[in-house]
Amino acid sequence: MPLPAGAVIGILGGGQLGRMTALAAARLGYRCHILCPEPDAPATQVTDRHLAAGYEDRAALDHFAELVDVVTYEFENIPLGAVQYLAGRRPMYPGPDVLAVCQDRLLEKDFVRAAGIETAPYRAVDSVEDLVEALRAIGTPAVLKSRRLGYDGKGQVRIDDPGQAEAAWYAIGGVPAILEGFVPFVAELSVIAARDAAGTIACFPVAENQHENHILAVSTAPARRAAPVCQRAEEIGRTLADRFDSVGLLAVELFLTKDDGLLVNEMAPRPHNSGHWTQDGCATDQFEQLVRCVTRQPLGPVDVLWPTEMENLLGDAVDRAPALLSDPRARLHLYGKAEARPGRKMGHVNRRLSD
Ligand code: AMP
């Protein structure tokens, strides 16, 4: 049974993804409550209730469970224990099993390979000795990445020479890691699959992404790549979402190689920055799609309205907001963050590329 209008969606995390999910939920008549420790976080500014507590605070989690009908999360570094605890009290979409895999780069790559989908070559690394051995097997260049708590290039270091092994190990803090072969990709693509409570899957059209300093700068959708490549990317998204047997969104980042191979880099079980274009360029946007999934409604159509380019406004770039507002092809989305630190995601702009 779908949740009726007026039901409450609990969101763990208070960032911009939670904010945009809450805005989409409001349009469909739902309320959202946020649990996050930070005061005045982006999502709390647009929702009627904010429980300001740490994710490990069991009394707060109990209280939160009382207040909401269903729970989701908006970033994948929420402590797994909190998600498991809440999942025992309220329906949790996507479930804790999905989060457990996506929080850990080793489990993630194992999961992808087990689904018969390619990744860069990789090895688990738990010590300098492991790293030396892994470098021997994989060769250089390679990338050492912490298994957990990495995002936007944090917790990773490129290795060009085996002599850098020890320095690289200490640079990532000597934590459990994986070594990956460096992929000389020609493009980075991403696909977001939505799976509803009935098991129906819809994939948003594939986006092509440009990063600067490891942070997403621009996404263009639909990707201007050969149809078979995009179809295969969607098929990968569909296969992985299906294997998780979960409800909600699954974003998959891919490397396209020069011989048209597709390798999965990483997955996120939540709305994704490369899917923001859907707000203005797709019949249903990724946030509404998530709301439909968690409230057990059918999925919305994913037809492209027009080709769209999404540009992140990082740090001071947010000062361009007034000029962007007078561009008839642009739609501005700001996140309500007070301080524009360098590299901080302050908002984004979606620009229509065709007439
Ligand atoms: P990640 O945190 O894994 O998403 O990595 C951030 C960015 O680093 C990616 O979007 C790529 O641009 C780059 N990168 C990560 N892993 C590799 C790799 N194995 N080979 C080449 N580039 C990589």
Short mmCIF file of C-alpha atoms and ligand atoms in Angstrom, two decimals:
data_model
loop_
_atom_site.label_atom_id
_atom_site.label_comp_id
_atom_site.label_asym_id
_atom_site.label_seq_id
_atom_site.Cartn_x
_atom_site.Cartn_y
_atom_site.Cartn_z
CA MET A 1 0.00 0.00 0.00
CA PRO A 2 1.37 3.44 -0.89
CA LEU A 3 1.91 5.80 2.03
CA PRO A 4 -0.89 8.37 2.09
CA ALA A 5 -0.25 12.09 1.68
CA GLY A 6 0.74 13.56 5.01
CA ALA A 7 2.93 10.57 5.93
CA VAL A 8 6.40 11.38 7.23
CA ILE A 9 9.67 10.42 5.56
CA GLY A 10 12.64 10.37 7.92
CA ILE A 11 15.93 11.37 6.30
CA LEU A 12 19.27 10.62 7.93
CA GLY A 13 21.62 13.44 7.00
CA GLY A 14 20.94 17.13 6.48
CA GLY A 15 22.86 18.07 3.31
CA GLN A 16 21.66 19.30 -0.07
CA LEU A 17 20.55 15.85 -1.21
CA GLY A 18 18.21 15.68 1.78
CA ARG A 19 17.04 19.21 1.09
CA MET A 20 16.13 18.45 -2.53
CA THR A 21 14.48 15.16 -1.54
CA ALA A 22 12.37 17.04 1.01
CA LEU A 23 11.34 19.63 -1.58
CA ALA A 24 10.24 16.85 -3.94
CA ALA A 25 8.41 15.10 -1.09
CA ALA A 26 6.54 18.30 -0.20
CA ARG A 27 5.27 18.54 -3.77
CA LEU A 28 3.73 15.10 -3.39
CA GLY A 29 2.14 15.99 -0.06
CA TYR A 30 4.62 14.29 2.28
CA ARG A 31 6.49 15.69 5.25
CA CYS A 32 10.13 15.05 5.99
CA HIS A 33 11.93 14.96 9.32
CA ILE A 34 15.70 15.24 9.40
CA LEU A 35 18.10 13.63 11.82
CA CYS A 36 21.59 15.11 11.72
CA PRO A 37 23.89 16.67 14.30
CA GLU A 38 24.59 19.96 12.49
CA PRO A 39 22.44 23.02 13.25
CA ASP A 40 20.91 24.87 10.28
CA ALA A 41 21.94 22.18 7.78
CA PRO A 42 20.54 22.65 4.22
CA ALA A 43 17.77 20.04 4.62
CA THR A 44 16.62 21.36 7.99
CA GLN A 45 15.83 24.75 6.45
CA VAL A 46 13.03 23.30 4.32
CA THR A 47 11.54 20.69 6.67
CA ASP A 48 9.24 21.04 9.63
CA ARG A 49 11.23 19.02 12.13
CA HIS A 50 14.90 18.55 12.81
CA LEU A 51 16.18 16.19 15.48
CA ALA A 52 19.64 17.55 16.22
CA ALA A 53 21.48 14.48 17.48
CA GLY A 54 24.40 12.25 16.66
CA TYR A 55 23.75 9.13 14.58
CA GLU A 56 24.95 6.92 17.42
CA ASP A 57 22.46 8.39 19.92
CA ARG A 58 20.09 5.43 20.45
CA ALA A 59 17.54 7.46 22.41
CA ALA A 60 17.39 9.96 19.55
CA LEU A 61 17.03 7.12 17.01
CA ASP A 62 14.15 5.66 19.06
CA HIS A 63 12.46 9.05 19.15
CA PHE A 64 13.03 9.54 15.42
CA ALA A 65 11.50 6.13 14.66
CA GLU A 66 8.37 7.16 16.58
CA LEU A 67 7.99 10.29 14.49
CA VAL A 68 8.38 8.86 10.97
CA ASP A 69 6.69 6.26 8.75
CA VAL A 70 9.68 5.32 6.62
CA VAL A 71 13.38 6.15 6.63
CA THR A 72 16.00 6.86 3.98
CA TYR A 73 19.49 8.38 4.08
CA GLU A 74 21.13 11.04 1.98
CA PHE A 75 24.81 10.19 2.33
CA GLU A 76 26.57 6.89 2.64
CA ASN A 77 28.84 7.62 5.56
CA ILE A 78 26.03 7.34 8.11
CA PRO A 79 27.23 4.77 10.67
CA LEU A 80 25.92 1.37 9.54
CA GLY A 81 24.89 0.53 13.12
CA ALA A 82 22.46 3.46 13.18
CA VAL A 83 20.88 2.38 9.90
CA GLN A 84 20.58 -1.24 11.08
CA TYR A 85 19.05 -0.11 14.37
CA LEU A 86 16.45 2.07 12.68
CA ALA A 87 15.74 -0.61 10.07
CA GLY A 88 14.56 -2.82 12.94
CA ARG A 89 11.96 -0.20 13.82
CA ARG A 90 10.77 1.33 10.56
CA PRO A 91 10.98 0.38 6.87
CA MET A 92 14.40 1.56 5.64
CA TYR A 93 14.97 2.19 1.92
CA PRO A 94 17.53 1.30 0.63
CA GLY A 95 18.11 -1.39 3.24
CA PRO A 96 21.20 -1.63 5.46
CA ASP A 97 22.67 -4.46 3.35
CA VAL A 98 23.01 -2.12 0.39
CA LEU A 99 24.64 0.53 2.52
CA ALA A 100 27.08 -2.01 4.00
CA VAL A 101 28.36 -2.82 0.50
CA CYS A 102 28.48 0.76 -0.76
CA GLN A 103 30.35 2.00 2.33
CA ASP A 104 33.28 -0.29 1.66
CA ARG A 105 35.23 -0.07 -1.60
CA LEU A 106 36.38 -3.69 -1.33
CA LEU A 107 32.89 -5.15 -0.76
CA GLU A 108 31.62 -2.86 -3.49
CA LYS A 109 34.10 -4.07 -6.09
CA ASP A 110 33.55 -7.71 -5.05
CA PHE A 111 29.79 -7.20 -5.46
CA VAL A 112 30.19 -5.70 -8.93
CA ARG A 113 32.51 -8.49 -10.08
CA ALA A 114 30.15 -11.13 -8.67
CA ALA A 115 27.45 -9.61 -10.89
CA GLY A 116 29.70 -10.27 -13.91
CA ILE A 117 30.49 -6.58 -14.41
CA GLU A 118 33.99 -5.25 -14.94
CA THR A 119 36.02 -2.99 -12.65
CA ALA A 120 39.63 -1.83 -12.68
CA PRO A 121 41.95 -4.56 -11.34
CA TYR A 122 42.11 -4.28 -7.53
CA ARG A 123 43.60 -5.92 -4.44
CA ALA A 124 42.85 -5.59 -0.74
CA VAL A 125 45.65 -3.83 1.16
CA ASP A 126 45.99 -4.00 4.95
CA SER A 127 49.69 -3.20 5.37
CA VAL A 128 52.73 -1.81 3.57
CA GLU A 129 53.71 -5.40 2.71
CA ASP A 130 50.31 -6.01 1.12
CA LEU A 131 50.74 -2.79 -0.84
CA VAL A 132 54.15 -3.79 -2.18
CA GLU A 133 52.71 -7.15 -3.23
CA ALA A 134 49.63 -5.52 -4.81
CA LEU A 135 51.82 -3.10 -6.75
CA ARG A 136 53.79 -6.05 -8.07
CA ALA A 137 50.55 -7.71 -9.26
CA ILE A 138 48.77 -4.64 -10.63
CA GLY A 139 51.69 -2.43 -11.68
CA THR A 140 51.82 1.34 -11.88
CA PRO A 141 50.27 3.81 -12.21
CA ALA A 142 47.78 2.77 -9.57
CA VAL A 143 45.51 4.41 -7.00
CA LEU A 144 45.48 3.53 -3.31
CA LYS A 145 42.08 4.22 -1.74
CA SER A 146 40.90 3.80 1.83
CA ARG A 147 38.12 1.22 1.93
CA ARG A 148 35.82 3.45 3.95
CA LEU A 149 34.88 7.11 4.35
CA GLY A 150 36.26 8.27 1.00
CA TYR A 151 34.47 10.76 -1.22
CA ASP A 152 35.42 13.44 -3.77
CA GLY A 153 38.94 12.01 -3.97
CA LYS A 154 39.54 12.09 -0.20
CA GLY A 155 41.46 9.14 1.25
CA GLN A 156 43.14 8.30 -2.04
CA VAL A 157 46.58 8.73 -3.53
CA ARG A 158 48.06 7.95 -6.92
CA ILE A 159 51.19 5.82 -7.05
CA ASP A 160 53.48 6.14 -10.07
CA ASP A 161 56.45 4.21 -8.76
CA PRO A 162 56.61 1.17 -6.44
CA GLY A 163 59.16 3.11 -4.33
CA GLN A 164 56.27 5.34 -3.18
CA ALA A 165 54.49 2.48 -1.43
CA GLU A 166 55.36 3.37 2.14
CA ALA A 167 54.67 7.10 1.72
CA ALA A 168 51.33 6.33 0.03
CA TRP A 169 50.30 3.98 2.83
CA TYR A 170 50.95 6.64 5.45
CA ALA A 171 49.36 9.36 3.29
CA ILE A 172 45.99 7.59 3.53
CA GLY A 173 46.49 7.10 7.27
CA GLY A 174 47.51 3.42 7.25
CA VAL A 175 43.87 2.25 7.18
CA PRO A 176 42.38 -0.79 5.39
CA ALA A 177 42.50 0.04 1.69
CA ILE A 178 42.36 -1.24 -1.85
CA LEU A 179 44.88 -0.72 -4.62
CA GLU A 180 43.31 -0.16 -8.01
CA GLY A 181 44.94 -0.08 -11.40
CA PHE A 182 44.81 3.41 -12.88
CA VAL A 183 42.30 3.47 -15.73
CA PRO A 184 43.22 5.66 -18.73
CA PHE A 185 39.57 6.42 -19.34
CA VAL A 186 38.26 8.53 -22.22
CA ALA A 187 35.20 9.64 -20.24
CA GLU A 188 33.43 9.26 -16.93
CA LEU A 189 29.77 8.29 -17.16
CA SER A 190 27.13 7.66 -14.55
CA VAL A 191 23.77 6.03 -14.46
CA ILE A 192 21.10 6.16 -11.77
CA ALA A 193 18.68 3.27 -11.43
CA ALA A 194 15.51 3.49 -9.39
CA ARG A 195 13.82 0.36 -8.10
CA ASP A 196 10.33 0.62 -6.64
CA ALA A 197 8.67 -1.54 -4.00
CA ALA A 198 7.19 -3.80 -6.72
CA GLY A 199 10.68 -4.48 -8.13
CA THR A 200 10.22 -2.37 -11.26
CA ILE A 201 13.41 -0.64 -12.35
CA ALA A 202 13.81 2.57 -14.34
CA CYS A 203 17.18 4.04 -15.31
CA PHE A 204 17.69 7.71 -15.91
CA PRO A 205 19.49 8.48 -19.17
CA VAL A 206 23.27 8.26 -18.78
CA ALA A 207 25.21 11.41 -17.86
CA GLU A 208 28.78 12.28 -18.81
CA ASN A 209 30.78 13.87 -16.02
CA GLN A 210 33.81 16.16 -15.81
CA HIS A 211 35.70 16.40 -12.54
CA GLU A 212 38.09 19.09 -11.35
CA ASN A 213 40.32 18.34 -8.39
CA HIS A 214 38.37 15.09 -7.89
CA ILE A 215 35.11 17.02 -7.46
CA LEU A 216 32.31 16.86 -10.01
CA ALA A 217 32.28 20.09 -12.02
CA VAL A 218 29.89 19.50 -14.95
CA SER A 219 27.46 16.77 -16.00
CA THR A 220 25.93 16.63 -19.45
CA ALA A 221 22.89 14.49 -20.15
CA PRO A 222 22.03 12.53 -22.10
CA ALA A 223 25.70 11.60 -22.63
CA ARG A 224 26.78 12.22 -26.23
CA ARG A 225 28.12 8.70 -26.66
CA ALA A 226 27.23 5.86 -29.02
CA ALA A 227 23.82 4.36 -28.29
CA PRO A 228 25.21 0.85 -27.52
CA VAL A 229 27.54 2.34 -24.87
CA CYS A 230 24.67 4.16 -23.16
CA GLN A 231 22.45 1.09 -23.39
CA ARG A 232 25.15 -1.03 -21.78
CA ALA A 233 25.63 1.54 -19.00
CA GLU A 234 21.89 1.44 -18.28
CA GLU A 235 21.99 -2.33 -18.32
CA ILE A 236 24.76 -2.24 -15.71
CA GLY A 237 22.67 0.07 -13.51
CA ARG A 238 19.67 -2.20 -13.89
CA THR A 239 21.65 -5.38 -13.15
CA LEU A 240 23.22 -3.96 -9.99
CA ALA A 241 19.96 -2.48 -8.68
CA ASP A 242 18.26 -5.80 -9.29
CA ARG A 243 20.97 -7.81 -7.51
CA PHE A 244 20.66 -5.60 -4.46
CA ASP A 245 16.94 -6.43 -4.43
CA SER A 246 16.47 -3.09 -2.78
CA VAL A 247 14.06 -0.15 -2.96
CA GLY A 248 15.33 3.33 -3.81
CA LEU A 249 18.08 4.79 -5.97
CA LEU A 250 21.41 3.31 -6.97
CA ALA A 251 23.93 5.63 -8.65
CA VAL A 252 26.75 3.92 -10.53
CA GLU A 253 29.90 5.75 -11.67
CA LEU A 254 31.62 4.28 -14.72
CA PHE A 255 34.84 4.71 -16.65
CA LEU A 256 34.55 4.49 -20.44
CA THR A 257 37.74 3.14 -22.03
CA LYS A 258 38.96 3.85 -25.56
CA ASP A 259 37.76 0.46 -26.83
CA ASP A 260 34.24 1.26 -25.48
CA GLY A 261 34.68 -0.86 -22.35
CA LEU A 262 32.76 0.16 -19.24
CA LEU A 263 34.28 -0.33 -15.77
CA VAL A 264 32.38 0.41 -12.57
CA ASN A 265 34.26 2.84 -10.32
CA GLU A 266 31.83 3.17 -7.44
CA MET A 267 28.18 3.07 -6.38
CA ALA A 268 26.03 5.22 -4.11
CA PRO A 269 22.60 4.15 -2.80
CA ARG A 270 21.14 7.67 -2.85
CA PRO A 271 20.52 10.66 -5.11
CA HIS A 272 23.72 11.60 -6.92
CA ASN A 273 25.24 14.91 -7.91
CA SER A 274 25.42 13.73 -11.54
CA GLY A 275 21.62 13.29 -11.48
CA HIS A 276 20.77 16.89 -10.61
CA TRP A 277 20.15 17.64 -14.29
CA THR A 278 16.94 15.58 -14.02
CA GLN A 279 15.32 18.41 -12.02
CA ASP A 280 15.03 20.49 -15.17
CA GLY A 281 15.72 18.11 -18.05
CA CYS A 282 13.73 14.94 -17.29
CA ALA A 283 10.03 14.14 -16.91
CA THR A 284 10.64 12.95 -13.32
CA ASP A 285 13.64 14.04 -11.28
CA GLN A 286 15.81 11.74 -9.18
CA PHE A 287 14.51 13.20 -5.90
CA GLU A 288 10.87 12.64 -6.78
CA GLN A 289 11.79 9.15 -7.98
CA LEU A 290 13.31 8.40 -4.57
CA VAL A 291 10.21 9.74 -2.83
CA ARG A 292 8.02 7.56 -5.06
CA CYS A 293 10.15 4.51 -4.18
CA VAL A 294 10.15 5.01 -0.42
CA THR A 295 6.43 5.84 -0.27
CA ARG A 296 5.68 2.72 -2.34
CA GLN A 297 4.29 4.63 -5.32
CA PRO A 298 4.94 3.62 -8.93
CA LEU A 299 8.00 5.08 -10.65
CA GLY A 300 7.66 8.19 -12.79
CA PRO A 301 8.62 8.41 -16.49
CA VAL A 302 12.28 9.12 -17.27
CA ASP A 303 11.88 10.74 -20.70
CA VAL A 304 14.35 13.50 -21.51
CA LEU A 305 12.68 16.90 -21.92
CA TRP A 306 15.80 18.46 -23.47
CA PRO A 307 19.56 17.94 -23.30
CA THR A 308 20.81 19.60 -20.12
CA GLU A 309 24.12 20.60 -18.61
CA MET A 310 24.49 20.74 -14.83
CA GLU A 311 27.29 22.87 -13.43
CA ASN A 312 28.21 22.77 -9.76
CA LEU A 313 28.70 26.10 -8.03
CA LEU A 314 31.70 25.48 -5.81
CA GLY A 315 32.88 28.01 -3.23
CA ASP A 316 32.91 31.58 -4.59
CA ALA A 317 31.27 30.50 -7.86
CA VAL A 318 28.02 31.03 -5.99
CA ASP A 319 28.61 34.78 -6.44
CA ARG A 320 27.52 34.25 -10.04
CA ALA A 321 23.99 33.53 -8.85
CA PRO A 322 22.48 36.94 -9.80
CA ALA A 323 23.85 36.68 -13.36
CA LEU A 324 22.62 33.09 -13.67
CA LEU A 325 19.14 34.19 -12.68
CA SER A 326 18.95 36.41 -15.73
CA ASP A 327 19.97 33.61 -18.13
CA PRO A 328 16.71 32.36 -19.69
CA ARG A 329 18.18 28.88 -20.26
CA ALA A 330 19.43 28.44 -16.72
CA ARG A 331 17.70 27.29 -13.56
CA LEU A 332 19.46 27.96 -10.30
CA HIS A 333 19.42 25.68 -7.26
CA LEU A 334 21.09 26.97 -4.09
CA TYR A 335 21.53 24.94 -0.93
CA GLY A 336 21.27 27.62 1.79
CA LYS A 337 24.85 27.23 3.01
CA ALA A 338 26.15 30.33 4.78
CA GLU A 339 29.87 29.98 4.22
CA ALA A 340 31.39 29.59 0.71
CA ARG A 341 34.56 27.64 1.51
CA PRO A 342 36.76 26.67 -1.49
CA GLY A 343 35.47 23.48 -3.13
CA ARG A 344 32.26 23.48 -1.06
CA LYS A 345 29.12 22.63 -3.05
CA MET A 346 26.99 25.77 -2.63
CA GLY A 347 24.47 25.09 -5.39
CA HIS A 348 24.20 24.12 -9.04
CA VAL A 349 22.77 25.44 -12.25
CA ASN A 350 20.94 23.41 -14.87
CA ARG A 351 21.23 24.80 -18.36
CA ARG A 352 19.04 23.76 -21.26
CA LEU A 353 21.25 22.95 -24.24
CA SER A 354 18.67 22.89 -27.06
CA ASP A 355 15.61 24.89 -28.10
P1 AMP B 1 36.33 8.14 -6.46
O1 AMP B 1 36.43 8.77 -5.12
O2 AMP B 1 36.65 6.70 -6.48
O3 AMP B 1 35.03 8.47 -7.15
O4 AMP B 1 37.45 8.85 -7.36
C1 AMP B 1 37.37 10.23 -7.68
C2 AMP B 1 37.90 10.48 -9.08
O5 AMP B 1 39.28 10.05 -9.15
C3 AMP B 1 37.19 9.69 -10.16
O6 AMP B 1 36.02 10.33 -10.58
C4 AMP B 1 38.27 9.63 -11.23
O7 AMP B 1 38.33 10.86 -11.94
C5 AMP B 1 39.54 9.47 -10.42
N1 AMP B 1 39.85 8.03 -10.25
C6 AMP B 1 39.45 7.24 -9.23
N2 AMP B 1 39.87 5.96 -9.39
C7 AMP B 1 40.55 5.93 -10.55
C8 AMP B 1 41.22 4.90 -11.28
N3 AMP B 1 41.30 3.64 -10.83
N4 AMP B 1 41.82 5.24 -12.46
C9 AMP B 1 41.75 6.52 -12.93
N5 AMP B 1 41.14 7.53 -12.29
C10 AMP B 1 40.55 7.26 -11.10
#
